[in-house]
Amino acid sequence: QKEVEQDPGPLSVPEGAIVSLNCTYSNSAFQYFMWYRQYSRKGPELLMYTYSSGNKEDGRFTAQVDKSSKYISLFIRDSQPSDSATYLCAMSLDSGNTPLVFGKGTRLSVIA
Amino acid sequence: GAVVSQHPSRVICKSGTSVKIECRSLDFQATTMFWYRQFPKKSLMLMATSNEGSKATYEQGVEKDKFLINHASLTLSTLTVTSAHPEDSSFYICSARDPTSGRYEQYFGPGTRLTVT
């Protein structure tokens, strides 16, 4: 079993739809959880970060962490064509200089 | 957020030559930087952890002599691909964390696309 599992998609939705992206993980020691957005041929851009369990909202984006289930989610409301990108979940054991462990990324296309 | 730059953004080189890629933290000092490579439609694969003033820590399966990492200052790490081969063609990305920010997220550079002919 890989440390972080993420459905690679591709996921195609109409503009305005609510998008749900998910990752599961096996290491219960992960404490910090992040979502990155990566446009084609660009470096990943930090979208959301969360410490431990709970929800965090930023505009149209909501990140959820359920440590008991080892499951994290990113919701995008009122999706826009500009949201079309690959979304990568990432997690870390601590807040120090330890490498992030990434999911494979989910390719999202929002169709106008 | 913090800014990380990479240079060059893309490079084409001939097989057998060496290529150097620079990663800079522009508005913060990074004692640690990370180097990743990414194949098309694949996730990021950690290659090595670059530590300022000391040797890099390489992930299993990554050749130290082929991918030379130098972290000579708190704002610059370089990755040199030596004796490049077509299979080294990939997207190379670095990241760094601002240790003074009180935040734990890592910031990524824009990436360098290497093509070896």
JSON list of N, CA, C and O in Angstrom, two decimals, chain B residues 66-97:
[
{"chain": "B", "resi": 66, "resn": "LYS", "atom": "N", "xyz": [25.50, 11.24, -10.41]},
{"chain": "B", "resi": 66, "resn": "LYS", "atom": "CA", "xyz": [24.88, 11.75, -11.63]},
{"chain": "B", "resi": 66, "resn": "LYS", "atom": "C", "xyz": [24.14, 13.06, -11.37]},
{"chain": "B", "resi": 66, "resn": "LYS", "atom": "O", "xyz": [24.14, 13.96, -12.18]},
{"chain": "B", "resi": 67, "resn": "PHE", "atom": "N", "xyz": [23.53, 13.15, -10.22]},
{"chain": "B", "resi": 67, "resn": "PHE", "atom": "CA", "xyz": [22.77, 14.35, -9.85]},
{"chain": "B", "resi": 67, "resn": "PHE", "atom": "C", "xyz": [23.49, 15.02, -8.69]},
{"chain": "B", "resi": 67, "resn": "PHE", "atom": "O", "xyz": [23.26, 14.71, -7.52]},
{"chain": "B", "resi": 68, "resn": "LEU", "atom": "N", "xyz": [24.37, 15.95, -9.05]},
{"chain": "B", "resi": 68, "resn": "LEU", "atom": "CA", "xyz": [25.19, 16.62, -8.05]},
{"chain": "B", "resi": 68, "resn": "LEU", "atom": "C", "xyz": [24.44, 17.83, -7.48]},
{"chain": "B", "resi": 68, "resn": "LEU", "atom": "O", "xyz": [23.96, 18.67, -8.22]},
{"chain": "B", "resi": 69, "resn": "ILE", "atom": "N", "xyz": [24.36, 17.87, -6.16]},
{"chain": "B", "resi": 69, "resn": "ILE", "atom": "CA", "xyz": [23.65, 18.96, -5.51]},
{"chain": "B", "resi": 69, "resn": "ILE", "atom": "C", "xyz": [24.63, 19.74, -4.66]},
{"chain": "B", "resi": 69, "resn": "ILE", "atom": "O", "xyz": [25.39, 19.17, -3.87]},
{"chain": "B", "resi": 70, "resn": "ASN", "atom": "N", "xyz": [24.57, 21.06, -4.81]},
{"chain": "B", "resi": 70, "resn": "ASN", "atom": "CA", "xyz": [25.40, 21.95, -4.02]},
{"chain": "B", "resi": 70, "resn": "ASN", "atom": "C", "xyz": [24.52, 23.04, -3.41]},
{"chain": "B", "resi": 70, "resn": "ASN", "atom": "O", "xyz": [23.78, 23.71, -4.11]},
{"chain": "B", "resi": 71, "resn": "HIS", "atom": "N", "xyz": [24.60, 23.19, -2.12]},
{"chain": "B", "resi": 71, "resn": "HIS", "atom": "CA", "xyz": [23.79, 24.20, -1.40]},
{"chain": "B", "resi": 71, "resn": "HIS", "atom": "C", "xyz": [24.78, 25.13, -0.71]},
{"chain": "B", "resi": 71, "resn": "HIS", "atom": "O", "xyz": [24.98, 25.07, 0.50]},
{"chain": "B", "resi": 72, "resn": "ALA", "atom": "N", "xyz": [25.38, 25.99, -1.52]},
{"chain": "B", "resi": 72, "resn": "ALA", "atom": "CA", "xyz": [26.51, 26.79, -1.05]},
{"chain": "B", "resi": 72, "resn": "ALA", "atom": "C", "xyz": [26.12, 27.98, -0.19]},
{"chain": "B", "resi": 72, "resn": "ALA", "atom": "O", "xyz": [26.93, 28.50, 0.57]},
{"chain": "B", "resi": 73, "resn": "SER", "atom": "N", "xyz": [24.88, 28.43, -0.31]},
{"chain": "B", "resi": 73, "resn": "SER", "atom": "CA", "xyz": [24.45, 29.58, 0.51]},
{"chain": "B", "resi": 73, "resn": "SER", "atom": "C", "xyz": [23.02, 29.34, 0.96]},
{"chain": "B", "resi": 73, "resn": "SER", "atom": "O", "xyz": [22.37, 28.40, 0.53]},
{"chain": "B", "resi": 74, "resn": "LEU", "atom": "N", "xyz": [22.55, 30.23, 1.80]},
{"chain": "B", "resi": 74, "resn": "LEU", "atom": "CA", "xyz": [21.20, 30.07, 2.37]},
{"chain": "B", "resi": 74, "resn": "LEU", "atom": "C", "xyz": [20.11, 30.42, 1.38]},
{"chain": "B", "resi": 74, "resn": "LEU", "atom": "O", "xyz": [18.93, 30.26, 1.69]},
{"chain": "B", "resi": 75, "resn": "THR", "atom": "N", "xyz": [20.49, 30.91, 0.20]},
{"chain": "B", "resi": 75, "resn": "THR", "atom": "CA", "xyz": [19.46, 31.26, -0.78]},
{"chain": "B", "resi": 75, "resn": "THR", "atom": "C", "xyz": [19.65, 30.55, -2.11]},
{"chain": "B", "resi": 75, "resn": "THR", "atom": "O", "xyz": [18.89, 30.79, -3.05]},
{"chain": "B", "resi": 76, "resn": "LEU", "atom": "N", "xyz": [20.64, 29.68, -2.21]},
{"chain": "B", "resi": 76, "resn": "LEU", "atom": "CA", "xyz": [20.91, 29.05, -3.50]},
{"chain": "B", "resi": 76, "resn": "LEU", "atom": "C", "xyz": [21.28, 27.59, -3.36]},
{"chain": "B", "resi": 76, "resn": "LEU", "atom": "O", "xyz": [22.17, 27.22, -2.60]},
{"chain": "B", "resi": 77, "resn": "SER", "atom": "N", "xyz": [20.59, 26.77, -4.13]},
{"chain": "B", "resi": 77, "resn": "SER", "atom": "CA", "xyz": [20.96, 25.36, -4.27]},
{"chain": "B", "resi": 77, "resn": "SER", "atom": "C", "xyz": [21.03, 25.07, -5.77]},
{"chain": "B", "resi": 77, "resn": "SER", "atom": "O", "xyz": [20.23, 25.60, -6.54]},
{"chain": "B", "resi": 78, "resn": "THR", "atom": "N", "xyz": [22.00, 24.27, -6.16]},
{"chain": "B", "resi": 78, "resn": "THR", "atom": "CA", "xyz": [22.12, 23.91, -7.58]},
{"chain": "B", "resi": 78, "resn": "THR", "atom": "C", "xyz": [22.06, 22.41, -7.75]},
{"chain": "B", "resi": 78, "resn": "THR", "atom": "O", "xyz": [22.55, 21.65, -6.91]},
{"chain": "B", "resi": 79, "resn": "LEU", "atom": "N", "xyz": [21.45, 22.00, -8.84]},
{"chain": "B", "resi": 79, "resn": "LEU", "atom": "CA", "xyz": [21.40, 20.59, -9.24]},
{"chain": "B", "resi": 79, "resn": "LEU", "atom": "C", "xyz": [22.10, 20.48, -10.58]},
{"chain": "B", "resi": 79, "resn": "LEU", "atom": "O", "xyz": [21.71, 21.16, -11.53]},
{"chain": "B", "resi": 80, "resn": "THR", "atom": "N", "xyz": [23.14, 19.67, -10.64]},
{"chain": "B", "resi": 80, "resn": "THR", "atom": "CA", "xyz": [23.85, 19.46, -11.89]},
{"chain": "B", "resi": 80, "resn": "THR", "atom": "C", "xyz": [23.60, 18.04, -12.37]},
{"chain": "B", "resi": 80, "resn": "THR", "atom": "O", "xyz": [23.90, 17.07, -11.64]},
{"chain": "B", "resi": 81, "resn": "VAL", "atom": "N", "xyz": [23.05, 17.93, -13.54]},
{"chain": "B", "resi": 81, "resn": "VAL", "atom": "CA", "xyz": [22.84, 16.62, -14.16]},
{"chain": "B", "resi": 81, "resn": "VAL", "atom": "C", "xyz": [24.08, 16.34, -15.01]},
{"chain": "B", "resi": 81, "resn": "VAL", "atom": "O", "xyz": [24.33, 17.03, -16.00]},
{"chain": "B", "resi": 82, "resn": "THR", "atom": "N", "xyz": [24.86, 15.38, -14.59]},
{"chain": "B", "resi": 82, "resn": "THR", "atom": "CA", "xyz": [26.12, 15.09, -15.29]},
{"chain": "B", "resi": 82, "resn": "THR", "atom": "C", "xyz": [25.93, 14.00, -16.33]},
{"chain": "B", "resi": 82, "resn": "THR", "atom": "O", "xyz": [25.09, 13.09, -16.16]},
{"chain": "B", "resi": 83, "resn": "SER", "atom": "N", "xyz": [26.69, 14.12, -17.41]},
{"chain": "B", "resi": 83, "resn": "SER", "atom": "CA", "xyz": [26.63, 13.13, -18.49]},
{"chain": "B", "resi": 83, "resn": "SER", "atom": "C", "xyz": [25.16, 12.77, -18.80]},
{"chain": "B", "resi": 83, "resn": "SER", "atom": "O", "xyz": [24.74, 11.61, -18.68]},
{"chain": "B", "resi": 84, "resn": "ALA", "atom": "N", "xyz": [24.45, 13.78, -19.18]},
{"chain": "B", "resi": 84, "resn": "ALA", "atom": "CA", "xyz": [23.00, 13.62, -19.36]},
{"chain": "B", "resi": 84, "resn": "ALA", "atom": "C", "xyz": [22.68, 12.64, -20.48]},
{"chain": "B", "resi": 84, "resn": "ALA", "atom": "O", "xyz": [23.39, 12.55, -21.49]},
{"chain": "B", "resi": 85, "resn": "HIS", "atom": "N", "xyz": [21.60, 11.90, -20.29]},
{"chain": "B", "resi": 85, "resn": "HIS", "atom": "CA", "xyz": [21.09, 10.96, -21.29]},
{"chain": "B", "resi": 85, "resn": "HIS", "atom": "C", "xyz": [19.63, 11.29, -21.56]},
{"chain": "B", "resi": 85, "resn": "HIS", "atom": "O", "xyz": [18.97, 11.95, -20.75]},
{"chain": "B", "resi": 86, "resn": "PRO", "atom": "N", "xyz": [19.11, 10.84, -22.70]},
{"chain": "B", "resi": 86, "resn": "PRO", "atom": "CA", "xyz": [17.71, 11.15, -23.02]},
{"chain": "B", "resi": 86, "resn": "PRO", "atom": "C", "xyz": [16.73, 10.76, -21.91]},
{"chain": "B", "resi": 86, "resn": "PRO", "atom": "O", "xyz": [15.75, 11.46, -21.70]},
{"chain": "B", "resi": 87, "resn": "GLU", "atom": "N", "xyz": [17.03, 9.69, -21.18]},
{"chain": "B", "resi": 87, "resn": "GLU", "atom": "CA", "xyz": [16.11, 9.29, -20.11]},
{"chain": "B", "resi": 87, "resn": "GLU", "atom": "C", "xyz": [16.11, 10.25, -18.92]},
{"chain": "B", "resi": 87, "resn": "GLU", "atom": "O", "xyz": [15.27, 10.14, -18.02]},
{"chain": "B", "resi": 88, "resn": "ASP", "atom": "N", "xyz": [17.08, 11.19, -18.91]},
{"chain": "B", "resi": 88, "resn": "ASP", "atom": "CA", "xyz": [17.09, 12.22, -17.85]},
{"chain": "B", "resi": 88, "resn": "ASP", "atom": "C", "xyz": [16.14, 13.37, -18.20]},
{"chain": "B", "resi": 88, "resn": "ASP", "atom": "O", "xyz": [15.92, 14.26, -17.37]},
{"chain": "B", "resi": 89, "resn": "SER", "atom": "N", "xyz": [15.61, 13.35, -19.39]},
{"chain": "B", "resi": 89, "resn": "SER", "atom": "CA", "xyz": [14.66, 14.40, -19.79]},
{"chain": "B", "resi": 89, "resn": "SER", "atom": "C", "xyz": [13.46, 14.35, -18.86]},
{"chain": "B", "resi": 89, "resn": "SER", "atom": "O", "xyz": [12.82, 13.30, -18.70]},
{"chain": "B", "resi": 90, "resn": "SER", "atom": "N", "xyz": [13.18, 15.48, -18.24]},
{"chain": "B", "resi": 90, "resn": "SER", "atom": "CA", "xyz": [12.11, 15.51, -17.24]},
{"chain": "B", "resi": 90, "resn": "SER", "atom": "C", "xyz": [11.89, 16.96, -16.81]},
{"chain": "B", "resi": 90, "resn": "SER", "atom": "O", "xyz": [12.55, 17.88, -17.27]},
{"chain": "B", "resi": 91, "resn": "PHE", "atom": "N", "xyz": [10.95, 17.13, -15.92]},
{"chain": "B", "resi": 91, "resn": "PHE", "atom": "CA", "xyz": [10.65, 18.43, -15.32]},
{"chain": "B", "resi": 91, "resn": "PHE", "atom": "C", "xyz": [11.25, 18.39, -13.91]},
{"chain": "B", "resi": 91, "resn": "PHE", "atom": "O", "xyz": [10.87, 17.56, -13.09]},
{"chain": "B", "resi": 92, "resn": "TYR", "atom": "N", "xyz": [12.18, 19.28, -13.63]},
{"chain": "B", "resi": 92, "resn": "TYR", "atom": "CA", "xyz": [12.85, 19.30, -12.34]},
{"chain": "B", "resi": 92, "resn": "TYR", "atom": "C", "xyz": [12.35, 20.50, -11.54]},
{"chain": "B", "resi": 92, "resn": "TYR", "atom": "O", "xyz": [12.35, 21.63, -12.03]},
{"chain": "B", "resi": 93, "resn": "ILE", "atom": "N", "xyz": [11.93, 20.24, -10.32]},
{"chain": "B", "resi": 93, "resn": "ILE", "atom": "CA", "xyz": [11.33, 21.30, -9.50]},
{"chain": "B", "resi": 93, "resn": "ILE", "atom": "C", "xyz": [12.00, 21.31, -8.13]},
{"chain": "B", "resi": 93, "resn": "ILE", "atom": "O", "xyz": [12.25, 20.25, -7.56]},
{"chain": "B", "resi": 94, "resn": "CYS", "atom": "N", "xyz": [12.27, 22.50, -7.61]},
{"chain": "B", "resi": 94, "resn": "CYS", "atom": "CA", "xyz": [12.81, 22.60, -6.26]},
{"chain": "B", "resi": 94, "resn": "CYS", "atom": "C", "xyz": [11.76, 23.24, -5.35]},
{"chain": "B", "resi": 94, "resn": "CYS", "atom": "O", "xyz": [10.82, 23.87, -5.81]},
{"chain": "B", "resi": 95, "resn": "SER", "atom": "N", "xyz": [11.93, 23.02, -4.07]},
{"chain": "B", "resi": 95, "resn": "SER", "atom": "CA", "xyz": [11.04, 23.66, -3.09]},
{"chain": "B", "resi": 95, "resn": "SER", "atom": "C", "xyz": [11.84, 24.02, -1.86]},
{"chain": "B", "resi": 95, "resn": "SER", "atom": "O", "xyz": [12.93, 23.49, -1.61]},
{"chain": "B", "resi": 96, "resn": "ALA", "atom": "N", "xyz": [11.29, 24.94, -1.08]},
{"chain": "B", "resi": 96, "resn": "ALA", "atom": "CA", "xyz": [11.95, 25.37, 0.15]},
{"chain": "B", "resi": 96, "resn": "ALA", "atom": "C", "xyz": [10.89, 25.84, 1.13]},
{"chain": "B", "resi": 96, "resn": "ALA", "atom": "O", "xyz": [9.78, 26.21, 0.75]},
{"chain": "B", "resi": 97, "resn": "ARG", "atom": "N", "xyz": [11.27, 25.82, 2.37]},
{"chain": "B", "resi": 97, "resn": "ARG", "atom": "CA", "xyz": [10.38, 26.30, 3.42]},
{"chain": "B", "resi": 97, "resn": "ARG", "atom": "C", "xyz": [11.04, 27.48, 4.10]},
{"chain": "B", "resi": 97, "resn": "ARG", "atom": "O", "xyz": [12.26, 27.47, 4.33]}
]
